[in-house]
mmCIF file of C-alpha atoms in Angstrom:
data_model
loop_
_atom_site.group_PDB
_atom_site.id
_atom_site.type_symbol
_atom_site.label_atom_id
_atom_site.label_comp_id
_atom_site.label_asym_id
_atom_site.label_seq_id
_atom_site.Cartn_x
_atom_site.Cartn_y
_atom_site.Cartn_z
ATOM 1 C CA UNK A 1 25.454 -7.047 -2.283
ATOM 2 C CA UNK A 2 22.790 -5.488 -0.035
ATOM 3 C CA UNK A 3 20.034 -6.536 -2.439
ATOM 4 C CA UNK A 4 21.341 -10.091 -2.636
ATOM 5 C CA UNK A 5 21.125 -10.230 1.157
ATOM 6 C CA UNK A 6 17.566 -8.896 1.083
ATOM 7 C CA UNK A 7 16.601 -11.362 -1.611
ATOM 8 C CA UNK A 8 17.940 -14.221 0.535
ATOM 9 C CA UNK A 9 15.848 -12.954 3.449
ATOM 10 C CA UNK A 10 12.862 -12.885 1.117
ATOM 11 C CA UNK A 11 13.516 -16.459 -0.038
ATOM 12 C CA UNK A 12 13.784 -17.554 3.584
ATOM 13 C CA UNK A 13 10.460 -15.827 4.274
ATOM 14 C CA UNK A 14 8.834 -17.558 1.318
ATOM 15 C CA UNK A 15 10.251 -20.890 2.445
ATOM 16 C CA UNK A 16 8.984 -20.400 6.000
ATOM 17 C CA UNK A 17 5.587 -19.344 4.655
ATOM 18 C CA UNK A 18 5.485 -22.302 2.292
ATOM 19 C CA UNK A 19 6.392 -24.687 5.092
ATOM 20 C CA UNK A 20 3.343 -23.506 7.080
ATOM 21 C CA UNK A 21 0.896 -23.369 4.185
ATOM 22 C CA UNK A 22 0.326 -26.124 1.683
ATOM 23 C CA UNK A 23 0.448 -25.140 -1.988
ATOM 24 C CA UNK A 24 -3.348 -24.971 -2.413
ATOM 25 C CA UNK A 25 -3.767 -22.793 0.695
ATOM 26 C CA UNK A 26 -0.912 -20.523 -0.374
ATOM 27 C CA UNK A 27 -2.482 -20.114 -3.834
ATOM 28 C CA UNK A 28 -5.908 -19.451 -2.286
ATOM 29 C CA UNK A 29 -4.573 -16.602 -0.140
ATOM 30 C CA UNK A 30 -2.510 -15.198 -2.982
ATOM 31 C CA UNK A 31 -5.536 -15.166 -5.301
ATOM 32 C CA UNK A 32 -7.756 -13.710 -2.574
ATOM 33 C CA UNK A 33 -5.145 -11.040 -1.762
ATOM 34 C CA UNK A 34 -4.892 -10.083 -5.435
ATOM 35 C CA UNK A 35 -8.678 -9.919 -5.768
ATOM 36 C CA UNK A 36 -9.106 -7.813 -2.628
ATOM 37 C CA UNK A 37 -6.255 -5.422 -3.457
ATOM 38 C CA UNK A 38 -7.645 -4.931 -6.974
ATOM 39 C CA UNK A 39 -11.130 -4.208 -5.566
ATOM 40 C CA UNK A 40 -9.778 -1.807 -2.936
ATOM 41 C CA UNK A 41 -7.601 0.016 -5.472
ATOM 42 C CA UNK A 42 -10.477 0.325 -7.943
ATOM 43 C CA UNK A 43 -12.888 1.508 -5.236
ATOM 44 C CA UNK A 44 -10.532 4.179 -3.918
ATOM 45 C CA UNK A 45 -9.529 5.365 -7.403
ATOM 46 C CA UNK A 46 -13.165 5.577 -8.475
ATOM 47 C CA UNK A 47 -14.087 7.604 -5.392
ATOM 48 C CA UNK A 48 -11.084 9.917 -5.765
ATOM 49 C CA UNK A 49 -11.860 10.460 -9.475
ATOM 50 C CA UNK A 50 -15.433 11.338 -8.569
ATOM 51 C CA UNK A 51 -14.224 13.766 -5.883
ATOM 52 C CA UNK A 52 -11.890 15.429 -8.410
ATOM 53 C CA UNK A 53 -14.780 15.808 -10.859
ATOM 54 C CA UNK A 54 -16.968 17.320 -8.143
ATOM 55 C CA UNK A 55 -14.497 19.878 -6.819
ATOM 56 C CA UNK A 56 -10.977 19.449 -8.119
ATOM 57 C CA UNK A 57 -7.925 18.073 -6.360
ATOM 58 C CA UNK A 58 -8.413 20.222 -3.239
ATOM 59 C CA UNK A 59 -11.798 18.586 -2.757
ATOM 60 C CA UNK A 60 -10.265 15.153 -3.404
ATOM 61 C CA UNK A 61 -7.679 15.720 -0.653
ATOM 62 C CA UNK A 62 -10.473 16.617 1.741
ATOM 63 C CA UNK A 63 -12.480 13.590 0.602
ATOM 64 C CA UNK A 64 -9.536 11.249 1.215
ATOM 65 C CA UNK A 65 -8.926 12.773 4.623
ATOM 66 C CA UNK A 66 -12.546 12.194 5.649
ATOM 67 C CA UNK A 67 -13.565 9.066 3.730
ATOM 68 C CA UNK A 68 -10.622 6.777 2.842
ATOM 69 C CA UNK A 69 -10.553 5.094 6.248
ATOM 70 C CA UNK A 70 -14.289 4.407 6.248
ATOM 71 C CA UNK A 71 -14.073 2.962 2.729
ATOM 72 C CA UNK A 72 -11.310 0.611 3.902
ATOM 73 C CA UNK A 73 -13.308 -0.264 7.020
ATOM 74 C CA UNK A 74 -16.340 -1.271 4.946
ATOM 75 C CA UNK A 75 -14.147 -3.424 2.693
ATOM 76 C CA UNK A 76 -12.527 -4.982 5.780
ATOM 77 C CA UNK A 77 -15.985 -6.099 6.883
ATOM 78 C CA UNK A 78 -16.968 -7.269 3.412
ATOM 79 C CA UNK A 79 -13.866 -9.459 3.059
ATOM 80 C CA UNK A 80 -13.362 -10.375 6.749
ATOM 81 C CA UNK A 81 -9.766 -9.191 6.837
ATOM 82 C CA UNK A 82 -7.746 -6.122 7.775
ATOM 83 C CA UNK A 83 -6.792 -3.964 4.790
ATOM 84 C CA UNK A 84 -4.251 -1.188 5.194
ATOM 85 C CA UNK A 85 -1.542 0.665 3.319
ATOM 86 C CA UNK A 86 2.054 1.056 4.422
ATOM 87 C CA UNK A 87 4.765 3.276 2.983
ATOM 88 C CA UNK A 88 8.203 4.651 3.700
ATOM 89 C CA UNK A 89 6.787 8.086 2.780
ATOM 90 C CA UNK A 90 3.363 8.034 4.378
ATOM 91 C CA UNK A 91 0.729 10.731 4.260
ATOM 92 C CA UNK A 92 -1.385 9.295 7.055
ATOM 93 C CA UNK A 93 0.746 8.580 10.150
ATOM 94 C CA UNK A 94 -1.132 5.276 10.589
ATOM 95 C CA UNK A 95 0.396 4.057 7.313
ATOM 96 C CA UNK A 96 4.001 4.299 8.454
ATOM 97 C CA UNK A 97 6.031 1.119 8.161
ATOM 98 C CA UNK A 98 7.088 0.119 11.636
ATOM 99 C CA UNK A 99 7.959 -3.565 11.412
ATOM 100 C CA UNK A 100 11.501 -4.454 10.358
ATOM 101 C CA UNK A 101 10.044 -7.135 8.113
ATOM 102 C CA UNK A 102 8.013 -4.547 6.172
ATOM 103 C CA UNK A 103 11.053 -2.326 5.755
ATOM 104 C CA UNK A 104 12.985 -5.258 4.269
ATOM 105 C CA UNK A 105 10.073 -6.193 2.015
ATOM 106 C CA UNK A 106 9.887 -2.558 0.871
ATOM 107 C CA UNK A 107 13.437 -2.718 -0.463
ATOM 108 C CA UNK A 108 12.637 -5.870 -2.420
ATOM 109 C CA UNK A 109 9.456 -4.366 -3.887
ATOM 110 C CA UNK A 110 11.310 -1.141 -4.667
ATOM 111 C CA UNK A 111 13.786 -3.097 -6.819
ATOM 112 C CA UNK A 112 10.906 -4.563 -8.792
ATOM 113 C CA UNK A 113 11.985 -8.145 -8.047
ATOM 114 C CA UNK A 114 8.652 -9.029 -6.458
ATOM 115 C CA UNK A 115 5.074 -8.589 -7.665
ATOM 116 C CA UNK A 116 3.370 -9.611 -4.409
ATOM 117 C CA UNK A 117 4.001 -11.943 -1.508
ATOM 118 C CA UNK A 118 2.497 -13.773 1.443
ATOM 119 C CA UNK A 119 4.018 -14.131 4.861
ATOM 120 C CA UNK A 120 2.781 -15.887 7.973
ATOM 121 C CA UNK A 121 3.070 -14.518 11.476
ATOM 122 C CA UNK A 122 1.305 -15.466 14.715
ATOM 123 C CA UNK A 123 -1.300 -17.671 13.021
ATOM 124 C CA UNK A 124 -2.061 -14.897 10.500
ATOM 125 C CA UNK A 125 -1.462 -14.765 6.777
ATOM 126 C CA UNK A 126 -0.444 -11.357 5.421
ATOM 127 C CA UNK A 127 -0.519 -10.442 1.724
ATOM 128 C CA UNK A 128 1.541 -7.519 0.377
ATOM 129 C CA UNK A 129 1.191 -5.923 -3.053
ATOM 130 C CA UNK A 130 2.845 -2.759 -4.405
ATOM 131 C CA UNK A 131 0.924 0.456 -5.003
ATOM 132 C CA UNK A 132 2.441 2.573 -7.764
ATOM 133 C CA UNK A 133 1.697 6.072 -8.990
ATOM 134 C CA UNK A 134 0.179 4.494 -12.080
ATOM 135 C CA UNK A 135 -1.642 7.468 -13.599
ATOM 136 C CA UNK A 136 -0.746 11.112 -14.175
ATOM 137 C CA UNK A 137 -3.707 12.045 -11.941
ATOM 138 C CA UNK A 138 -1.846 10.464 -8.967
ATOM 139 C CA UNK A 139 0.840 13.115 -9.298
ATOM 140 C CA UNK A 140 -1.713 15.888 -8.719
ATOM 141 C CA UNK A 141 -1.500 14.995 -4.991
ATOM 142 C CA UNK A 142 1.650 12.856 -4.800
ATOM 143 C CA UNK A 143 3.971 14.445 -7.370
ATOM 144 C CA UNK A 144 6.479 17.265 -7.155
ATOM 145 C CA UNK A 145 5.023 20.182 -5.155
ATOM 146 C CA UNK A 146 6.821 22.678 -7.418
ATOM 147 C CA UNK A 147 5.542 21.343 -10.729
ATOM 148 C CA UNK A 148 2.820 18.676 -10.388
ATOM 149 C CA UNK A 149 0.720 19.774 -7.418
ATOM 150 C CA UNK A 150 -1.486 22.859 -7.667
ATOM 151 C CA UNK A 151 -0.550 25.425 -4.952
ATOM 152 C CA UNK A 152 -4.076 25.312 -3.457
ATOM 153 C CA UNK A 153 -3.954 21.521 -3.294
ATOM 154 C CA UNK A 154 -0.517 21.605 -1.703
ATOM 155 C CA UNK A 155 -1.766 24.093 0.881
ATOM 156 C CA UNK A 156 -4.729 21.785 1.651
ATOM 157 C CA UNK A 157 -2.344 18.828 2.020
ATOM 158 C CA UNK A 158 -0.202 20.778 4.470
ATOM 159 C CA UNK A 159 -3.266 21.770 6.483
ATOM 160 C CA UNK A 160 -4.845 18.303 6.667
ATOM 161 C CA UNK A 161 -1.587 16.315 6.832
ATOM 162 C CA UNK A 162 1.001 18.520 8.576
ATOM 163 C CA UNK A 163 3.569 15.690 8.630
ATOM 164 C CA UNK A 164 2.938 14.572 5.042
ATOM 165 C CA UNK A 165 5.807 12.693 3.414
ATOM 166 C CA UNK A 166 3.866 11.411 0.383
ATOM 167 C CA UNK A 167 4.953 13.890 -2.292
ATOM 168 C CA UNK A 168 7.823 13.991 -4.755
ATOM 169 C CA UNK A 169 6.818 10.849 -6.642
ATOM 170 C CA UNK A 170 7.167 10.287 -10.374
ATOM 171 C CA UNK A 171 4.908 8.235 -12.617
ATOM 172 C CA UNK A 172 5.011 4.453 -11.941
ATOM 173 C CA UNK A 173 7.108 4.875 -8.817
ATOM 174 C CA UNK A 174 6.475 2.656 -5.784
ATOM 175 C CA UNK A 175 4.197 4.669 -3.505
ATOM 176 C CA UNK A 176 3.155 2.077 -0.929
ATOM 177 C CA UNK A 177 2.103 -1.479 -0.256
ATOM 178 C CA UNK A 178 -1.329 -2.943 0.220
ATOM 179 C CA UNK A 179 -1.248 -5.005 3.392
ATOM 180 C CA UNK A 180 -4.082 -7.487 3.754
ATOM 181 C CA UNK A 181 -4.137 -9.473 6.991
ATOM 182 C CA UNK A 182 -6.140 -12.672 7.251
ATOM 183 C CA UNK A 183 -6.315 -13.379 10.978
ATOM 184 C CA UNK A 184 -6.568 -16.711 12.746
ATOM 185 C CA UNK A 185 -6.148 -18.742 9.557
#
């Protein structure tokens, strides 16, 4: 019953978005959001893989702590949008879901009933797409601390992210959402 209610809210959101954007504009933003999220995901994964090769997962945690935000910032400038990640179990406190709307969307994405979506708010278009723990390497920093994460890596996570909630995931589990905001559109 709860999920039916959430799905109705989602349909209402899609309807309200569709009523503000014509079909061609909606498709343009959806395609652009997919392209940007794919580029961002590939860029971050490539950089993390390189950091792991250079110094293992402990080094990758340090790399993410120091470089992930600047990588996103450069892609924000390249694409003239605001790219961020949100999650119910965030590692970075800036990635915590705060808006009620995002919390409701999270439940829909968690059920697997939605691949991506657009919403409009305050003259902005916002694209959301799920981030999953798609590779076994993801679990080296986001998996079970007792079995997937090396003790040294876990210690580094605790040091750099003392309020970390982003562990305990299994393969292909929903880890977060890409949030791409196109402002003043």
